[in-house]
Amino acid sequence: MKSDVVVFPGPFPPVDGELISINGGDTFNRTQTLPNKEETDRFLQPICKFCLPAMAVTARCCYSVNENVPFSLYFVIFILSSLTNAQIRYSIPEELENGALVGDIVRDLGLDLSKLSTRRVRITSDSGRRYFTINHKTGKLVVSDRIDRETVCEFSGTCSRNLEVVLENPLEVHNVEVDILDVNDNAPQFPRDEYQLEVSESALTGSRFHIEGAQDADDVSNSVKQYRLSPNDHLTLDSIKPFSNNKQIEFILKKPFDREQKPSHQLILTAMDGGTPQRTGTAKINVRILDANDNVPAFDISVYKVKLYENSPKGALVIKLNATDPDEGSNGEVFYSFSSYTPERVRQMFSMDTETGEIRVKNNIDYEETNSYEMYIQAMDKGPAAVAVHCKVVVEVLDVNDNIPEIILSSLSSPVREDARADTVVALISVNDRDSGKINSFP
């Protein structure tokens, strides 16, 4: 052990006294002026409180400062002990129970177990929380608090705690580094349990779609290594990009969807880590298929035939057409109209409701003028790039007895003799009825 005894002669220093620095041996240099008691206290108190109690020497730190009286320092004895400085390193897994062994610190440092108590051994750490302690009976360094690596070293790839083993009588300080190894105690977790993915049925093969990837708080070796998507015919995972803690996961469309066949799909995405045993996390993927205007309206039949009495009033329903489009929204909304092939005279006789497809009587129908009508109807949806489809409506007009017979006297004969024979023509008369069939027959 090396010791230097320094005796300060009194009176020292003067009122505006100067501090000293020890060069070794019995010489010193003046280094800084202390003008008053407060400055002197600030310098000397830490020395007296820290250095002297740590040494196995009984000493008094006596000083007197008076702003008007010369400073008197009778004597101060400093014993500067040589510090034994060793460094050891341990590795432990996280999440050990309290009391779990870290290392035999007494053996590894070559200390005397029987003197631990008298030397007041203690552990100091670079963190405020005490995760380790020394068992004074066994000399072992043990765990004293739960160690969660992801909490202790939240943003660090490597995780270690630096400790100092301090012993007194004589003073020794030994550095101990404890590496905290990761265990696979965390499962991959998606930011959300359920995701909504919208895909247009017009999307082409090879189209890509993204969702957030899963995260794993464990170290890289125990973090997310792969994903698995539940079997389906349409989406697959991009297997080229590495999966380890990706911020986004890419789906690739391998076969286009058909909303009219199935408007939604439910898939399960599973994230798997690289630990043993392997841990997994899952998320539900709800795929909603967006409609594309990929269908045209279709009439129930291509030719409609209907019978209509000629005395039907204006506004009477002739027929209600129906065309359906399996698309969604405006892509599936159908409107009707007369096509350009429908003659103008027919348009004058009938009206068309573009929304409902109803054809009604617009003017008086007269069988005797026209006994049938043909009209051509087109239907279109309200989506983009709409395509028209057509049907034909044939209206057969039914005759009603709305005409009276007409008697026409074509000629008159000469006066009839009284001796005229039977069947002698007296006059020529014709009768006509514009109605049809039995309606214009006479008894």
XYZ file of C-alpha atoms in Angstrom:
443
model
C 0.000 0.000 0.000
C 1.212 3.469 -0.849
C 0.381 6.339 1.511
C 1.186 10.037 1.413
C 0.830 12.104 4.569
C 0.397 15.782 3.875
C 0.530 18.295 6.745
C -0.684 21.804 6.169
C 1.152 24.374 8.328
C -0.919 27.037 10.007
C -1.857 29.654 9.282
C -2.623 28.394 5.761
C -3.807 29.831 3.461
C -4.271 33.567 4.093
C -7.650 35.314 3.888
C -7.699 34.992 0.133
C -6.133 31.592 0.491
C -5.084 29.349 -2.315
C -5.841 25.683 -2.722
C -3.069 23.250 -3.449
C -2.478 20.259 -5.661
C -0.170 17.485 -4.513
C 2.753 16.691 -6.794
C 3.915 13.740 -4.771
C 6.332 13.576 -1.888
C 6.136 16.694 0.232
C 5.624 19.414 -2.371
C 2.501 21.145 -3.569
C 1.351 23.813 -6.013
C -1.120 26.612 -5.461
C -3.955 26.278 -7.918
C -7.030 28.357 -7.066
C -7.939 31.245 -4.805
C -10.762 30.790 -2.318
C -11.995 34.167 -1.135
C -14.405 33.017 1.571
C -15.792 30.265 3.746
C -18.506 29.159 1.308
C -15.989 28.416 -1.444
C -13.765 26.528 0.989
C -16.704 24.451 2.261
C -17.672 23.580 -1.273
C -14.218 22.166 -1.928
C -13.371 20.398 1.325
C -16.680 18.871 2.402
C -16.857 16.255 -0.393
C -13.302 15.174 0.404
C -14.059 14.670 4.069
C -17.343 12.891 3.472
C -16.220 10.529 0.716
C -12.530 9.776 1.058
C -12.002 9.408 4.775
C -14.870 7.052 5.680
C -13.766 4.713 2.906
C -10.320 4.239 4.452
C -9.360 2.177 7.423
C -7.821 5.217 9.132
C -9.147 7.331 11.960
C -8.683 10.928 11.021
C -10.173 14.325 11.678
C -10.914 16.841 8.993
C -10.663 20.059 10.932
C -10.720 23.457 9.397
C -11.800 26.907 10.426
C -12.710 29.717 8.101
C -13.406 33.277 9.122
C -13.774 35.999 6.595
C -11.776 38.411 8.821
C -9.322 35.989 10.431
C -6.531 34.060 8.724
C -7.553 30.577 7.681
C -6.197 27.887 9.992
C -6.036 24.323 8.946
C -4.302 22.315 11.621
C -3.825 19.066 9.711
C -5.545 16.756 7.321
C -4.368 13.251 6.723
C -5.181 11.642 3.400
C -4.317 8.060 2.890
C -4.525 7.325 -0.796
C -5.101 3.640 -1.211
C -4.210 1.853 -4.385
C -7.472 0.538 -5.919
C -7.546 -3.027 -7.082
C -9.439 -2.907 -10.391
C -10.556 -6.170 -12.016
C -13.223 -6.746 -14.660
C -15.349 -9.848 -15.146
C -18.267 -10.640 -17.418
C -21.310 -12.869 -17.016
C -24.132 -13.852 -19.369
C -27.615 -14.763 -18.218
C -30.984 -15.211 -19.944
C -33.732 -12.743 -19.170
C -36.718 -13.546 -16.953
C -34.761 -15.487 -14.310
C -36.399 -15.869 -10.919
C -35.273 -13.801 -7.956
C -32.274 -15.463 -6.333
C -31.117 -17.111 -9.563
C -27.341 -17.437 -9.836
C -25.458 -14.986 -12.036
C -21.897 -15.937 -11.041
C -19.564 -16.797 -8.159
C -18.174 -13.331 -7.784
C -16.040 -14.084 -4.707
C -14.259 -16.917 -6.458
C -13.901 -15.050 -9.740
C -12.449 -11.966 -8.033
C -10.302 -13.952 -5.608
C -11.952 -12.452 -2.534
C -12.128 -13.813 0.981
C -15.710 -14.918 1.660
C -15.279 -14.587 5.422
C -14.425 -10.890 5.143
C -17.307 -9.786 2.947
C -19.343 -8.394 5.811
C -16.482 -6.526 7.436
C -15.436 -5.064 4.118
C -18.967 -3.777 3.545
C -19.252 -5.163 0.029
C -21.947 -3.564 -2.099
C -23.145 -3.357 -5.706
C -23.651 -0.142 -7.633
C -25.176 0.018 -11.098
C -25.383 2.383 -14.028
C -29.169 2.212 -13.790
C -31.368 3.327 -10.954
C -33.018 -0.056 -10.537
C -31.195 -2.813 -8.666
C -31.421 -6.030 -10.638
C -28.540 -7.806 -8.849
C -27.211 -8.279 -5.350
C -24.472 -10.252 -3.571
C -25.415 -13.028 -1.195
C -23.060 -12.352 1.715
C -23.291 -15.933 2.924
C -22.355 -17.584 -0.371
C -20.506 -14.825 -2.171
C -22.675 -15.362 -5.225
C -24.022 -12.636 -7.482
C -27.756 -13.298 -7.805
C -30.808 -11.785 -9.467
C -32.818 -9.517 -7.171
C -35.534 -8.241 -9.527
C -37.356 -9.301 -12.690
C -35.272 -8.655 -15.798
C -37.254 -8.146 -18.984
C -34.731 -7.592 -21.729
C -37.238 -5.734 -23.897
C -37.831 -3.263 -21.052
C -34.272 -2.928 -19.776
C -32.818 -2.428 -23.270
C -35.838 -1.251 -25.222
C -34.026 0.378 -28.133
C -30.753 -1.526 -28.101
C -29.664 -4.529 -30.118
C -27.329 -5.760 -27.390
C -28.269 -5.667 -23.736
C -25.927 -5.533 -20.754
C -25.747 -4.001 -17.286
C -22.522 -2.510 -15.925
C -21.995 -3.066 -12.205
C -19.358 -1.992 -9.723
C -18.445 -4.221 -6.795
C -17.193 -1.898 -4.062
C -15.320 -3.194 -1.008
C -13.844 -1.185 1.844
C -10.927 -1.719 4.210
C -9.060 -1.375 1.875
C -11.073 0.272 -0.866
C -11.471 -1.869 -3.982
C -13.665 -1.326 -7.024
C -14.252 -4.115 -9.529
C -16.180 -3.780 -12.775
C -18.712 -6.458 -13.627
C -20.623 -6.585 -16.907
C -23.721 -8.766 -17.131
C -24.974 -9.596 -20.618
C -28.716 -10.239 -20.722
C -29.562 -12.799 -23.366
C -32.888 -12.843 -25.141
C -35.363 -15.668 -24.699
C -38.356 -16.166 -26.943
C -40.891 -14.789 -24.478
C -42.804 -12.606 -26.934
C -45.063 -13.708 -29.760
C -45.402 -11.748 -33.010
C -48.211 -9.242 -32.795
C -50.022 -7.324 -35.504
C -50.953 -3.692 -34.806
C -54.595 -4.692 -35.325
C -56.518 -7.920 -34.981
C -58.500 -7.331 -38.165
C -57.744 -5.621 -41.471
C -60.019 -4.456 -44.298
C -58.577 -4.986 -47.764
C -60.441 -3.656 -50.808
C -59.668 -5.176 -54.191
C -61.386 -4.285 -57.460
C -62.611 -7.199 -59.500
C -60.993 -5.480 -62.476
C -57.542 -5.653 -60.813
C -55.069 -7.487 -62.997
C -52.993 -10.510 -62.096
C -49.791 -9.376 -60.387
C -51.395 -6.397 -58.642
C -49.995 -5.761 -55.143
C -51.754 -4.844 -51.917
C -50.261 -3.896 -48.547
C -51.045 -4.207 -44.854
C -48.968 -3.555 -41.736
C -46.565 -6.282 -40.719
C -46.356 -7.940 -37.312
C -43.777 -6.867 -34.736
C -41.884 -8.985 -32.218
C -40.160 -7.350 -29.239
C -37.611 -10.147 -28.993
C -34.083 -10.037 -30.390
C -33.502 -10.516 -34.125
C -32.977 -14.264 -33.829
C -36.357 -14.630 -32.112
C -38.242 -12.043 -34.165
C -40.650 -12.557 -37.085
C -39.185 -14.861 -39.712
C -42.065 -15.858 -41.955
C -45.763 -15.421 -42.722
C -48.421 -17.867 -43.818
C -51.686 -16.979 -45.571
C -54.694 -19.263 -45.354
C -55.307 -21.220 -48.595
C -57.213 -19.324 -51.289
C -57.335 -19.050 -55.083
C -56.653 -15.341 -55.441
C -53.959 -13.898 -53.145
C -50.459 -15.040 -52.267
C -47.604 -13.552 -50.242
C -44.541 -11.976 -51.807
C -41.950 -14.609 -50.914
C -39.012 -12.692 -52.394
C -38.759 -9.967 -49.770
C -37.384 -10.923 -46.312
C -40.060 -11.006 -43.651
C -38.058 -10.167 -40.504
C -39.987 -7.369 -38.747
C -41.148 -5.871 -42.047
C -43.216 -2.748 -41.660
C -45.477 -3.868 -44.510
C -46.628 -7.167 -45.926
C -47.345 -7.451 -49.651
C -50.053 -9.599 -51.184
C -49.884 -10.455 -54.879
C -53.025 -11.103 -56.917
C -52.608 -14.441 -58.671
C -56.188 -14.703 -59.974
C -58.736 -11.866 -60.391
C -61.793 -11.819 -58.152
C -65.358 -11.951 -59.427
C -67.633 -9.930 -57.174
C -70.765 -11.406 -58.703
C -69.654 -14.886 -57.681
C -68.458 -13.936 -54.197
C -68.463 -10.342 -52.949
C -66.162 -10.874 -49.940
C -63.513 -13.245 -48.641
C -62.056 -13.868 -45.176
C -58.419 -14.896 -44.847
C -56.114 -15.543 -41.883
C -52.554 -14.200 -41.896
C -50.156 -15.902 -39.464
C -46.775 -14.471 -38.404
C -44.161 -16.927 -37.088
C -40.968 -16.093 -35.215
C -37.604 -17.854 -35.247
C -37.529 -18.959 -31.620
C -37.792 -22.391 -30.082
C -40.505 -23.202 -29.346
C -41.921 -21.123 -32.144
C -44.493 -18.458 -31.306
C -47.145 -17.148 -33.672
C -49.570 -14.256 -34.024
C -52.577 -13.980 -36.314
C -54.712 -11.314 -37.954
C -57.968 -11.605 -39.878
C -57.974 -10.174 -43.409
C -61.426 -9.187 -44.680
C -61.229 -8.804 -48.456
C -64.053 -6.758 -49.965
C -64.366 -7.013 -53.732
C -65.080 -3.699 -55.413
C -67.423 -3.843 -58.367
C -66.327 -3.171 -61.909
C -68.825 -2.600 -64.701
C -68.055 -5.952 -66.225
C -71.655 -7.074 -66.779
C -74.381 -5.808 -69.115
C -78.112 -5.876 -68.375
C -80.083 -8.870 -69.583
C -83.802 -9.069 -70.399
C -85.787 -12.063 -69.245
C -86.547 -12.948 -72.887
C -85.581 -11.426 -76.197
C -89.121 -11.090 -77.650
C -92.175 -10.111 -75.607
C -95.677 -10.670 -77.014
C -98.663 -8.932 -75.517
C -102.350 -8.520 -76.425
C -104.084 -5.182 -76.005
C -107.738 -4.289 -76.507
C -108.283 -1.404 -78.781
C -110.505 0.348 -76.285
C -107.762 0.427 -73.627
C -107.691 3.882 -72.027
C -104.748 6.228 -72.077
C -102.251 5.309 -69.368
C -103.213 1.645 -69.414
C -100.275 -0.678 -68.731
C -99.206 -2.643 -71.774
C -96.235 -4.497 -70.272
C -93.549 -4.083 -67.615
C -90.150 -5.089 -68.899
C -87.411 -6.421 -66.663
C -83.683 -6.349 -67.294
C -81.201 -7.207 -64.550
C -77.518 -6.389 -64.092
C -75.559 -8.262 -61.391
C -73.108 -5.399 -60.918
C -73.198 -3.227 -57.809
C -74.361 0.360 -57.360
C -74.726 2.463 -60.472
C -73.088 -0.319 -62.455
C -76.162 -2.411 -61.765
C -78.853 0.261 -62.107
C -80.760 -0.210 -65.385
C -82.673 2.375 -67.404
C -84.894 1.727 -70.451
C -85.674 3.587 -73.653
C -87.019 3.124 -77.174
C -84.220 2.289 -79.542
C -83.727 4.099 -82.823
C -85.341 1.152 -84.616
C -88.741 1.955 -83.128
C -90.858 3.966 -85.629
C -92.030 7.392 -84.644
C -95.715 6.423 -85.051
C -95.237 3.742 -82.423
C -93.658 6.267 -80.052
C -96.738 8.397 -80.520
C -98.979 5.550 -79.391
C -96.978 4.288 -76.398
C -94.866 5.754 -73.618
C -91.877 4.256 -71.802
C -90.930 4.730 -68.124
C -87.128 4.759 -68.236
C -86.721 3.703 -64.601
C -89.348 0.983 -64.231
C -89.514 -0.371 -67.780
C -93.295 0.100 -67.937
C -94.874 0.650 -71.370
C -98.259 2.388 -71.280
C -100.913 3.490 -73.752
C -100.295 7.048 -74.826
C -103.002 7.615 -77.486
C -106.187 5.920 -78.677
C -105.603 2.500 -80.092
C -107.818 1.585 -83.047
C -107.804 -1.944 -84.287
C -109.350 -0.877 -87.540
C -106.345 1.377 -88.205
C -103.518 -0.903 -86.970
C -103.947 -4.315 -85.521
C -100.345 -4.789 -84.292
C -97.316 -2.801 -83.234
C -93.640 -3.676 -82.960
C -91.312 -1.716 -80.771
C -87.627 -2.140 -79.974
C -86.439 -1.430 -76.439
C -82.900 -0.952 -75.206
C -81.603 -1.263 -71.636
C -78.333 0.163 -70.285
C -76.740 0.396 -66.863
C -75.581 3.689 -65.357
C -71.945 2.737 -64.998
C -69.001 3.859 -67.107
C -68.617 2.424 -70.598
C -72.164 1.087 -70.485
C -73.309 -1.256 -73.249
C -76.921 -1.357 -74.493
C -78.901 -4.570 -74.852
C -82.145 -4.895 -76.811
C -85.440 -6.710 -76.863
C -88.514 -6.664 -79.106
C -92.090 -6.071 -77.965
C -94.949 -7.175 -80.268
C -98.371 -5.759 -79.355
C -101.392 -7.503 -80.875
C -104.438 -5.249 -80.827
C -107.705 -7.026 -80.042
C -110.868 -5.866 -81.746
C -113.918 -4.816 -79.785
C -117.463 -4.122 -81.089
C -116.977 -0.439 -81.372
C -118.492 -0.039 -84.864
C -122.163 -0.298 -86.104
C -123.084 -1.864 -89.419
C -123.376 0.467 -92.367
C -126.279 -0.061 -94.887
C -125.623 1.129 -98.368
C -128.419 1.260 -101.000
C -126.564 0.679 -104.172
C -129.479 0.944 -106.675
C -133.226 1.063 -106.979
C -135.213 -1.054 -109.485
C -138.138 -0.006 -111.598
C -141.609 -0.149 -110.119
C -142.649 -3.701 -109.400
C -145.514 -5.145 -111.270
C -148.184 -6.757 -109.225
C -147.777 -9.929 -111.081
C -143.949 -9.983 -110.517
C -142.555 -13.382 -109.808
C -140.932 -14.288 -106.576
C -137.199 -13.523 -106.263
C -137.556 -10.541 -108.503
C -134.845 -7.983 -107.567
C -136.412 -4.959 -106.072
C -133.207 -3.071 -104.894
C -129.444 -3.699 -104.280
C -128.414 -3.106 -100.655
C -124.925 -3.734 -99.024
C -124.109 -3.872 -95.286
C -120.590 -3.324 -93.890
C -119.111 -3.525 -90.330
C -115.498 -2.513 -89.769
C -115.196 -4.820 -86.794
C -113.571 -8.179 -87.263
C -114.609 -11.792 -86.987
C -117.968 -12.624 -85.532
C -118.342 -9.063 -84.539
C -119.156 -8.139 -88.120
C -121.269 -11.202 -88.958
C -124.999 -10.989 -89.411
C -127.726 -13.510 -88.659
